Coordinates of C-alpha atoms and ligand atoms in Angstrom, one line a residue:
M289 CA 12.8 16.3 0.8
S290 CA 12.5 19.7 2.5
Q291 CA 9.8 19.8 5.1
S292 CA 8.8 23.4 4.3
V293 CA 8.2 25.8 1.5
I294 CA 9.0 29.5 1.5
L295 CA 6.5 31.8 -0.2
T296 CA 7.7 35.3 -1.1
D297 CA 5.2 38.1 -1.7
S298 CA 6.4 40.1 -4.7
H299 CA 4.2 42.9 -3.5
N300 CA 6.3 43.7 -0.4
R301 CA 9.0 41.0 -0.4
T302 CA 7.5 39.5 2.8
Q303 CA 8.3 35.8 3.1
V304 CA 6.5 33.1 5.0
E305 CA 7.8 29.6 5.6
M306 CA 5.1 26.9 5.5
P307 CA 5.6 23.4 6.9
V308 CA 4.9 20.6 4.4
I309 CA 3.0 17.8 6.2
D310 CA 2.2 14.6 4.2
G311 CA 2.4 16.6 1.0
A312 CA 0.2 19.4 2.2
I313 CA 0.7 22.9 3.6
P314 CA -1.6 24.2 6.4
A315 CA -3.8 26.7 4.5
K316 CA -3.8 28.9 7.6
S317 CA -0.1 29.7 6.9
L318 CA -1.3 31.9 4.0
Q319 CA -2.9 34.2 6.5
K320 CA 0.6 35.5 7.4
L321 CA 0.8 37.2 4.0
R322 CA -0.8 40.5 3.1
V323 CA -2.3 40.8 6.6
T324 CA -5.0 43.4 6.6
Q325 CA -6.0 45.7 9.5
D326 CA -8.6 43.2 10.7
G327 CA -5.9 40.5 10.9
A328 CA -7.0 38.6 7.8
G329 CA -4.4 37.6 5.3
L330 CA -4.3 35.6 2.0
V331 CA -7.0 33.0 1.4
S332 CA -6.7 30.0 -1.0
Y333 CA -9.4 29.8 -3.8
D334 CA -10.4 26.3 -4.7
P335 CA -13.8 25.8 -6.4
G336 CA -14.9 22.2 -6.0
Y337 CA -12.0 21.6 -3.6
Q338 CA -9.9 20.4 -6.6
N339 CA -6.7 20.7 -4.6
T340 CA -7.8 21.0 -1.0
A341 CA -7.6 18.3 1.7
P342 CA -10.2 19.1 4.4
A343 CA -9.3 16.0 6.4
I344 CA -6.6 13.6 7.4
S345 CA -8.1 10.1 7.0
S346 CA -6.9 6.5 7.5
I347 CA -9.9 4.8 5.9
T348 CA -9.5 4.7 2.1
M349 CA -6.6 5.4 -0.3
I350 CA -6.9 6.1 -4.0
D351 CA -4.0 6.3 -6.3
G352 CA -5.6 8.0 -9.3
M353 CA -2.7 7.6 -11.7
A354 CA -2.1 3.9 -10.9
G355 CA -5.9 3.1 -10.7
K356 CA -5.4 1.7 -7.2
L357 CA -8.1 1.6 -4.4
L358 CA -7.3 0.4 -0.9
Y359 CA -9.8 0.1 2.1
R360 CA -7.7 0.3 5.3
G361 CA -4.7 -0.9 3.2
Y362 CA -6.5 -3.9 1.5
P363 CA -6.7 -3.8 -2.3
I364 CA -10.3 -3.6 -3.6
E365 CA -9.6 -6.5 -6.0
V366 CA -8.9 -8.9 -3.0
L367 CA -11.8 -7.7 -0.9
A368 CA -14.3 -7.9 -3.8
V369 CA -13.5 -11.6 -4.2
E370 CA -12.4 -12.8 -0.7
S371 CA -14.6 -10.8 1.6
N372 CA -18.3 -10.0 2.3
Y373 CA -20.0 -6.6 2.7
L374 CA -20.6 -6.8 6.4
E375 CA -16.9 -7.7 7.0
V376 CA -15.8 -4.8 4.8
A377 CA -18.2 -2.5 6.7
F378 CA -16.5 -3.7 9.9
L379 CA -13.1 -3.0 8.4
L380 CA -14.0 0.5 7.3
N381 CA -15.6 1.4 10.7
N382 CA -13.1 -0.3 13.0
G383 CA -9.8 -0.2 11.0
E384 CA -9.1 -3.9 11.0
L385 CA -10.6 -7.1 9.6
P386 CA -12.7 -8.8 12.4
S387 CA -11.9 -12.0 14.2
T388 CA -14.5 -14.7 14.0
A389 CA -15.9 -13.6 17.4
A390 CA -15.9 -9.9 16.5
A391 CA -17.6 -10.6 13.2
A392 CA -20.3 -12.6 15.0
R393 CA -20.8 -9.8 17.5
W394 CA -21.0 -7.2 14.7
R395 CA -23.6 -9.2 12.8
E396 CA -25.6 -9.8 15.9
E397 CA -25.6 -6.2 17.0
I398 CA -26.6 -5.0 13.5
Q399 CA -29.4 -7.6 13.3
A400 CA -30.6 -6.6 16.8
H401 CA -31.0 -3.0 15.7
A402 CA -32.5 -3.7 12.3
T403 CA -36.1 -3.3 13.2
V404 CA -37.7 -0.4 11.2
D405 CA -40.4 1.6 13.0
P406 CA -43.8 1.1 11.3
F407 CA -44.0 4.9 11.1
I408 CA -41.1 4.8 8.6
V409 CA -42.8 2.1 6.5
D410 CA -46.1 4.2 6.6
L411 CA -44.1 7.2 5.4
I412 CA -42.6 5.3 2.5
R413 CA -46.1 4.1 1.5
S414 CA -47.4 7.6 1.7
F415 CA -45.4 8.6 -1.4
P416 CA -46.9 8.3 -4.9
R417 CA -45.9 4.9 -6.3
D418 CA -43.8 6.5 -9.1
A419 CA -41.9 8.9 -6.7
H420 CA -38.2 8.6 -7.3
P421 CA -36.8 6.1 -4.7
M422 CA -33.9 8.5 -3.9
G423 CA -36.3 11.2 -2.8
I424 CA -38.1 8.7 -0.6
L425 CA -34.8 7.5 0.9
I426 CA -33.7 11.1 1.8
S427 CA -37.1 11.6 3.5
A428 CA -36.9 8.3 5.4
L429 CA -33.5 9.1 6.8
G430 CA -34.6 12.5 8.0
A431 CA -37.6 10.8 9.7
M432 CA -35.4 8.1 11.3
G433 CA -33.5 10.9 13.0
T434 CA -36.7 11.9 14.9
L435 CA -37.0 8.4 16.4
Y436 CA -33.7 8.4 18.3
P437 CA -33.1 11.6 20.3
E438 CA -30.0 10.1 21.9
A439 CA -28.4 10.2 18.4
K440 CA -27.7 13.9 19.0
E441 CA -25.1 12.9 21.6
V442 CA -22.6 12.6 18.8
L443 CA -19.6 12.9 21.1
D444 CA -20.5 9.8 23.0
S445 CA -18.8 6.8 21.4
D446 CA -21.4 4.3 22.7
V447 CA -24.2 6.4 21.2
R448 CA -22.3 6.7 17.9
R449 CA -21.8 2.9 17.8
R450 CA -25.6 2.2 18.4
Q451 CA -26.5 4.6 15.5
V452 CA -24.0 2.7 13.3
Y453 CA -25.7 -0.6 14.1
R454 CA -29.2 1.0 13.5
L455 CA -28.3 2.6 10.2
L456 CA -26.5 -0.5 8.8
G457 CA -29.3 -2.7 10.1
Q458 CA -32.2 -0.7 9.0
L459 CA -31.1 0.8 5.7
P460 CA -31.5 -2.4 3.6
V461 CA -34.9 -2.9 5.2
V462 CA -35.9 0.7 4.4
A463 CA -34.6 0.3 0.9
A464 CA -36.5 -2.9 0.4
H465 CA -39.7 -1.3 1.5
I466 CA -39.0 1.6 -1.0
Y467 CA -38.5 -0.9 -3.8
C468 CA -41.6 -2.9 -2.9
H469 CA -43.7 0.3 -2.7
G470 CA -42.6 1.2 -6.2
Q471 CA -43.5 -2.2 -7.5
G472 CA -46.8 -2.4 -5.6
I473 CA -45.8 -5.5 -3.8
E474 CA -45.4 -6.4 -0.1
A475 CA -41.9 -6.8 1.2
E476 CA -41.0 -10.3 2.5
E477 CA -40.5 -10.2 6.3
P478 CA -36.8 -9.8 7.2
K479 CA -35.3 -13.0 8.5
A480 CA -32.0 -12.8 10.5
D481 CA -30.4 -16.0 9.3
D482 CA -30.4 -15.1 5.6
G483 CA -27.3 -12.9 5.9
Y484 CA -27.0 -9.2 5.3
I485 CA -27.2 -9.2 1.5
G486 CA -29.4 -12.4 1.4
N487 CA -32.0 -10.8 3.7
F488 CA -32.2 -7.6 1.6
L489 CA -32.6 -9.7 -1.6
R490 CA -35.2 -11.9 0.1
M491 CA -37.2 -8.8 1.1
V492 CA -37.2 -7.6 -2.5
R493 CA -38.0 -11.1 -3.7
N494 CA -34.6 -11.2 -5.5
F495 CA -35.9 -8.5 -7.8
G496 CA -38.1 -11.1 -9.4
L497 CA -35.4 -13.7 -10.0
E498 CA -36.3 -17.1 -8.5
T499 CA -34.6 -20.1 -10.0
A500 CA -32.1 -22.1 -8.0
E501 CA -29.4 -20.8 -10.4
E502 CA -30.4 -17.2 -10.4
V503 CA -30.7 -16.6 -6.7
P504 CA -27.0 -17.5 -5.7
A505 CA -25.8 -15.5 -8.7
I506 CA -27.6 -12.3 -7.7
R507 CA -26.4 -12.7 -4.1
A508 CA -22.8 -13.1 -5.2
A509 CA -23.1 -10.2 -7.6
M510 CA -24.8 -7.9 -5.0
N511 CA -22.2 -8.8 -2.4
C512 CA -19.4 -7.8 -4.8
L513 CA -21.2 -4.6 -5.9
F514 CA -21.8 -3.5 -2.3
I515 CA -18.1 -4.0 -1.5
L516 CA -17.1 -2.0 -4.5
H517 CA -19.4 0.9 -3.6
A518 CA -18.7 0.8 0.2
D519 CA -16.3 3.8 0.4
H520 CA -14.3 6.2 -1.8
E521 CA -12.5 8.7 0.5
Q522 CA -13.6 12.4 0.2
N523 CA -16.2 12.0 -2.6
C524 CA -19.0 14.5 -2.8
S525 CA -21.5 12.6 -0.7
T526 CA -18.9 11.7 1.9
T527 CA -17.9 15.4 2.0
A528 CA -21.6 16.2 2.6
M529 CA -21.7 13.6 5.4
R530 CA -18.6 15.1 7.0
S531 CA -19.7 18.7 6.5
I532 CA -23.2 18.2 8.0
G533 CA -21.7 16.0 10.7
S534 CA -19.2 18.8 11.6
S535 CA -22.1 20.8 13.0
H536 CA -22.8 17.9 15.3
A537 CA -26.1 17.1 13.6
D538 CA -27.2 13.5 14.2
P539 CA -26.0 10.8 11.7
Y540 CA -29.5 10.3 10.2
S541 CA -29.8 13.9 9.2
S542 CA -26.1 13.9 8.0
M543 CA -26.8 10.8 5.9
A544 CA -30.0 12.3 4.5
G545 CA -27.7 15.1 3.2
A546 CA -25.1 12.5 1.9
V547 CA -27.9 10.6 0.0
A548 CA -29.0 14.0 -1.5
A549 CA -25.5 14.6 -2.7
L550 CA -25.2 11.1 -4.1
Y551 CA -28.5 11.6 -6.0
G552 CA -26.9 14.1 -8.4
P553 CA -26.1 12.8 -11.9
L554 CA -22.5 13.9 -11.6
H555 CA -22.1 11.6 -8.7
G556 CA -24.0 8.4 -7.8
G557 CA -26.9 9.3 -10.0
A558 CA -24.6 8.6 -13.0
N559 CA -25.4 4.9 -12.9
E560 CA -29.0 5.7 -13.8
A561 CA -27.9 8.4 -16.2
V562 CA -25.7 5.9 -18.1
L563 CA -28.6 3.6 -18.8
R564 CA -30.7 6.5 -20.1
M565 CA -27.7 7.6 -22.3
L566 CA -27.4 4.0 -23.7
E567 CA -31.1 4.0 -24.4
E568 CA -30.7 7.4 -26.2
I569 CA -27.8 6.2 -28.3
E570 CA -29.8 3.0 -29.2
S571 CA -27.2 1.2 -31.4
V572 CA -23.5 0.8 -32.0
D573 CA -23.6 2.7 -35.3
Q574 CA -24.8 5.8 -33.4
V575 CA -21.7 5.8 -31.1
E576 CA -19.5 8.0 -33.2
G577 CA -22.2 10.6 -33.6
F578 CA -22.9 10.6 -29.9
L579 CA -19.3 11.0 -29.0
Q580 CA -19.0 13.9 -31.5
R581 CA -21.8 15.6 -29.5
V582 CA -19.8 15.0 -26.4
I583 CA -16.8 16.6 -28.0
N584 CA -18.9 19.5 -29.1
R585 CA -20.0 19.9 -25.4
E586 CA -23.6 19.1 -26.2
A587 CA -23.6 16.1 -23.8
L588 CA -21.5 14.4 -21.2
L589 CA -20.3 10.8 -21.6
M590 CA -22.0 9.6 -18.4
G591 CA -20.0 7.0 -16.4
F592 CA -16.8 8.4 -17.8
G593 CA -14.2 10.7 -16.1
H594 CA -13.3 11.1 -12.4
R595 CA -11.7 13.8 -10.2
V596 CA -9.1 11.4 -8.9
Y597 CA -8.7 8.5 -11.4
K598 CA -6.7 9.5 -14.5
N599 CA -6.6 5.8 -15.4
M600 CA -9.2 3.0 -15.3
D601 CA -11.3 3.0 -12.2
P602 CA -10.4 -0.4 -10.7
R603 CA -14.0 -0.9 -9.8
A604 CA -15.1 -0.4 -13.4
T605 CA -12.8 -3.2 -14.4
L606 CA -14.1 -5.5 -11.7
I607 CA -17.8 -4.7 -12.6
K608 CA -17.2 -5.3 -16.3
T609 CA -15.9 -8.8 -15.4
L610 CA -18.7 -9.4 -13.0
A611 CA -21.3 -8.5 -15.7
Y612 CA -20.3 -11.6 -17.7
S613 CA -20.8 -13.9 -14.7
V614 CA -24.2 -12.4 -14.1
F615 CA -25.1 -12.8 -17.8
E616 CA -24.3 -16.5 -17.6
V617 CA -27.4 -16.7 -15.5
T618 CA -29.6 -13.9 -16.6
G619 CA -28.7 -13.9 -20.3
A620 CA -26.5 -11.2 -21.8
N621 CA -27.8 -7.6 -21.6
P622 CA -27.3 -6.3 -25.2
K623 CA -26.5 -2.9 -23.7
I624 CA -23.0 -4.3 -22.8
D625 CA -22.0 -4.4 -26.5
L626 CA -23.1 -0.7 -26.8
A627 CA -21.2 0.2 -23.7
L628 CA -18.1 -1.7 -24.8
A629 CA -18.2 0.1 -28.2
L630 CA -18.6 3.5 -26.4
E631 CA -15.6 2.7 -24.2
Q632 CA -13.3 1.5 -26.9
T633 CA -14.3 4.3 -29.3
A634 CA -13.9 7.0 -26.7
L635 CA -10.6 5.7 -25.4
G636 CA -9.3 5.9 -29.0
M637 CA -10.3 9.6 -29.4
E638 CA -7.9 12.5 -28.6
Y639 CA -10.6 14.4 -26.6
F640 CA -10.8 11.6 -24.0
Q641 CA -7.1 10.7 -24.1
A642 CA -6.0 14.3 -23.6
R643 CA -8.3 14.6 -20.6
R644 CA -7.5 11.2 -19.2
L645 CA -11.2 10.2 -19.2
Y646 CA -11.9 6.5 -18.5
P647 CA -14.9 4.5 -17.4
N648 CA -15.7 5.0 -13.7
V649 CA -17.7 2.8 -11.2
D650 CA -21.0 3.9 -12.7
F651 CA -20.3 3.0 -16.4
Y652 CA -21.1 -0.7 -16.2
S653 CA -23.0 -1.1 -12.9
G654 CA -26.3 -0.2 -14.3
I655 CA -26.0 -2.8 -17.1
I656 CA -25.7 -5.5 -14.4
Y657 CA -28.6 -4.0 -12.4
Q658 CA -30.8 -3.9 -15.6
A659 CA -29.9 -7.5 -16.4
L660 CA -31.0 -8.4 -12.9
G661 CA -34.4 -6.8 -13.6
I662 CA -33.9 -3.8 -11.3
P663 CA -35.6 -0.5 -12.4
A664 CA -33.1 2.3 -13.4
D665 CA -34.4 4.8 -10.8
Y666 CA -33.4 2.3 -8.0
Y667 CA -29.7 1.9 -9.0
T668 CA -28.5 4.9 -6.9
V669 CA -30.4 3.6 -3.8
L670 CA -28.2 0.4 -4.1
F671 CA -25.2 2.7 -4.3
G672 CA -26.3 4.6 -1.2
I673 CA -27.1 1.7 1.1
A674 CA -23.7 0.2 0.1
R675 CA -21.9 3.5 0.7
A676 CA -23.5 3.9 4.2
A677 CA -20.6 1.9 5.6
G678 CA -18.1 4.5 4.3
W679 CA -20.2 7.5 5.2
L680 CA -20.4 6.2 8.8
A681 CA -16.7 5.5 9.0
H682 CA -15.9 9.0 7.9
W683 CA -18.6 10.5 10.2
Q684 CA -16.9 8.8 13.2
E685 CA -13.4 9.5 12.1
Q686 CA -14.2 13.2 11.9
L687 CA -15.8 13.4 15.3
E688 CA -12.8 11.6 16.8
D689 CA -10.3 14.0 15.2
P690 CA -9.4 16.8 17.6
A691 CA -8.2 19.0 14.7
Q692 CA -11.7 19.0 13.1
K693 CA -14.0 22.0 13.4
I694 CA -17.4 23.0 12.0
A695 CA -17.1 23.2 8.2
R696 CA -17.3 26.9 7.4
P697 CA -15.2 27.8 4.2
K698 CA -14.2 31.4 3.3
Q699 CA -15.2 33.1 0.1
I700 CA -14.0 35.8 -2.3
Y701 CA -16.6 38.6 -2.2
R702 CA -17.3 40.4 -5.5
G703 CA -20.6 41.9 -4.6
P704 CA -21.5 45.6 -4.1
D705 CA -19.9 47.8 -1.5
E706 CA -22.1 49.1 1.4
R707 CA -24.9 51.3 0.0
A708 CA -27.9 53.2 1.3
F709 CA -31.4 51.6 1.1
V710 CA -33.8 53.4 -1.4
P711 CA -37.5 53.3 -0.4
L712 CA -39.8 51.8 -3.1
E713 CA -41.4 55.0 -4.1
Q714 CA -38.0 56.5 -5.0
R715 CA -36.7 53.6 -7.2
Ligands
SDX182 C1 -18.8 8.9 -8.9 O1 -15.4 11.4 -6.3 C2 -15.7 10.1 -6.2 O2 -14.9 9.3 -5.8 C3 -17.0 9.7 -6.9 C4 -17.3 8.2 -7.0 C5 -17.4 7.5 -5.7 O3 -17.2 6.3 -5.6 O4 -17.9 8.2 -4.7 O5 -16.2 7.6 -7.7 C6 -18.6 7.9 -7.7 O6 -19.5 9.9 -8.6 C7 -18.2 8.6 -10.2 C8 -18.4 9.8 -11.2 C9 -19.9 9.6 -11.8 N1 -20.2 10.7 -12.6 C10 -20.2 10.6 -14.0 O7 -19.9 9.6 -14.6 C11 -20.7 11.9 -14.7 C12 -19.8 12.2 -15.9 N2 -18.5 12.6 -15.4 C13 -18.2 14.0 -15.3 O8 -19.3 14.8 -15.0 C14 -16.9 14.3 -14.5 O9 -15.9 13.5 -15.1 C15 -16.8 14.2 -13.0 C16 -17.9 15.0 -12.4 C17 -16.9 12.8 -12.6 C18 -15.5 14.7 -12.6 O10 -15.5 16.1 -12.8 P1 -14.2 17.0 -12.6 O11 -13.2 16.3 -11.8 O12 -14.7 18.3 -12.1 O13 -13.6 17.1 -14.0 P2 -13.9 18.3 -15.0 O14 -15.4 18.5 -15.2 O15 -13.1 19.5 -14.6 O16 -13.4 17.7 -16.4 C19 -12.1 17.9 -16.9 C20 -12.3 18.0 -18.4 C21 -13.3 19.1 -18.8 O17 -12.9 19.5 -20.2 P3 -12.2 21.0 -20.4 O18 -13.2 22.0 -19.9 O19 -10.9 20.9 -19.5 O20 -11.9 21.0 -21.8 O21 -12.8 16.8 -18.9 C22 -14.1 17.0 -19.5 C23 -14.6 18.3 -18.9 O22 -15.5 18.9 -19.9 N3 -15.0 15.9 -19.0 C24 -15.9 15.3 -19.7 C25 -16.4 14.3 -18.9 N4 -15.8 14.3 -17.7 C26 -14.9 15.3 -17.7 N5 -16.3 15.5 -21.0 C27 -17.3 14.7 -21.4 N6 -17.9 13.7 -20.6 C28 -17.5 13.5 -19.4 N7 -18.0 12.5 -18.6

């Protein structure tokens, strides 16, 4: 296939040949057309970056038409069943699955850096009990950044590695304290030998589950859910992490911004929004009426649609299956029947078919979390602490990429031309 494209400007017959690299053209090539006196040229206009690649990445690949998701080449379906979250975090951040020795070192380093400063716990407890957990998490991350001045040395790989250990080690502990603060209970003390997911769940007292049957089930479910949420290439919150990180801000401040992006209901906040939507629809006989409101643009079908997947999100398929294994222990969450009716009815409607709208990762996850007794406003915190592995992998990849620069997009200006100031008394 030709390794270049030629663009002809109909305005003055100028031509520019642009190299095609991995299916992309360097946007800067456009500057050779319609060059103005100040040396500027054509700009690409792409709201929401719908067709713009700001990075070359080796971390995660999504094939949206095929509904395929690979972390460093490994299919998500295999990792979700065969691996564990800490191993997947190693894979995402180091490019390969760890050897036994490397996995032990990774686990030991993360545990060794997992101590949360009492100042952070006091900050968490200073919030009103009903403060949204995501707002507390954003604040906690910003505050963590004040504790490690060395973290500003983002070009030092040893410094970066230590911050990766601290963030992966401390985030579950911070999240556990946020949950316990909201519940008005004390967090169990962290214990190293409980494993990464096990220790987090022990700290939150397994969200109230306690039988010998329930505890293993919630640990297995949470391990799978953390793996499924660990990365997803250039999504909105990862783009925020990369964009803030491109100014060489420390990773705590960059991640505070990523969590803020994830909080939005169009992104990670959708898992909470799905539960609120299901509560609003109430029963299966209201499904058609609700979907008609969606078609009339009066509501969004939360947990549906995706910028990349134009087929089933493979994670949604895995989470739907996982739900039933959780229900064997917790008892079925009746919301699953309503969600299934929504999915099946929507997928049979032209509006959703024509736009290739399918369930995404957020459609079924909240139904599991609710069955596990987790409050709806905490779901996106779980998404965020799982996604930390991916955010950190992208943050490092960007700093190691010599082609990367500070994120500073152009714009198309449609404001007023230069004009004289008019003093107040003359307006
Ligand atoms: C996540 O990017 C990632 O990878 C994200 C994520 C990750 O792991 O990081 O996968 C996690 O954020 C999943 C998405 C969670 N959000 C939701 O479930 C919220 C509901 N979904 C929509 O808001 C929407 O589908 C988005 C935000 C997910 C995607 O938006 P796009 O790509 O900008 O698509 P669009 O808004 O241009 O939609 C195309 C058409 C439009 O109709 P027309 O104007 O062309 O007629 O589809 C319609 C939209 O109105 N549409 C929906 C819809 N999603 C798209 N209509 C009703 N309900 C929806 N959910």
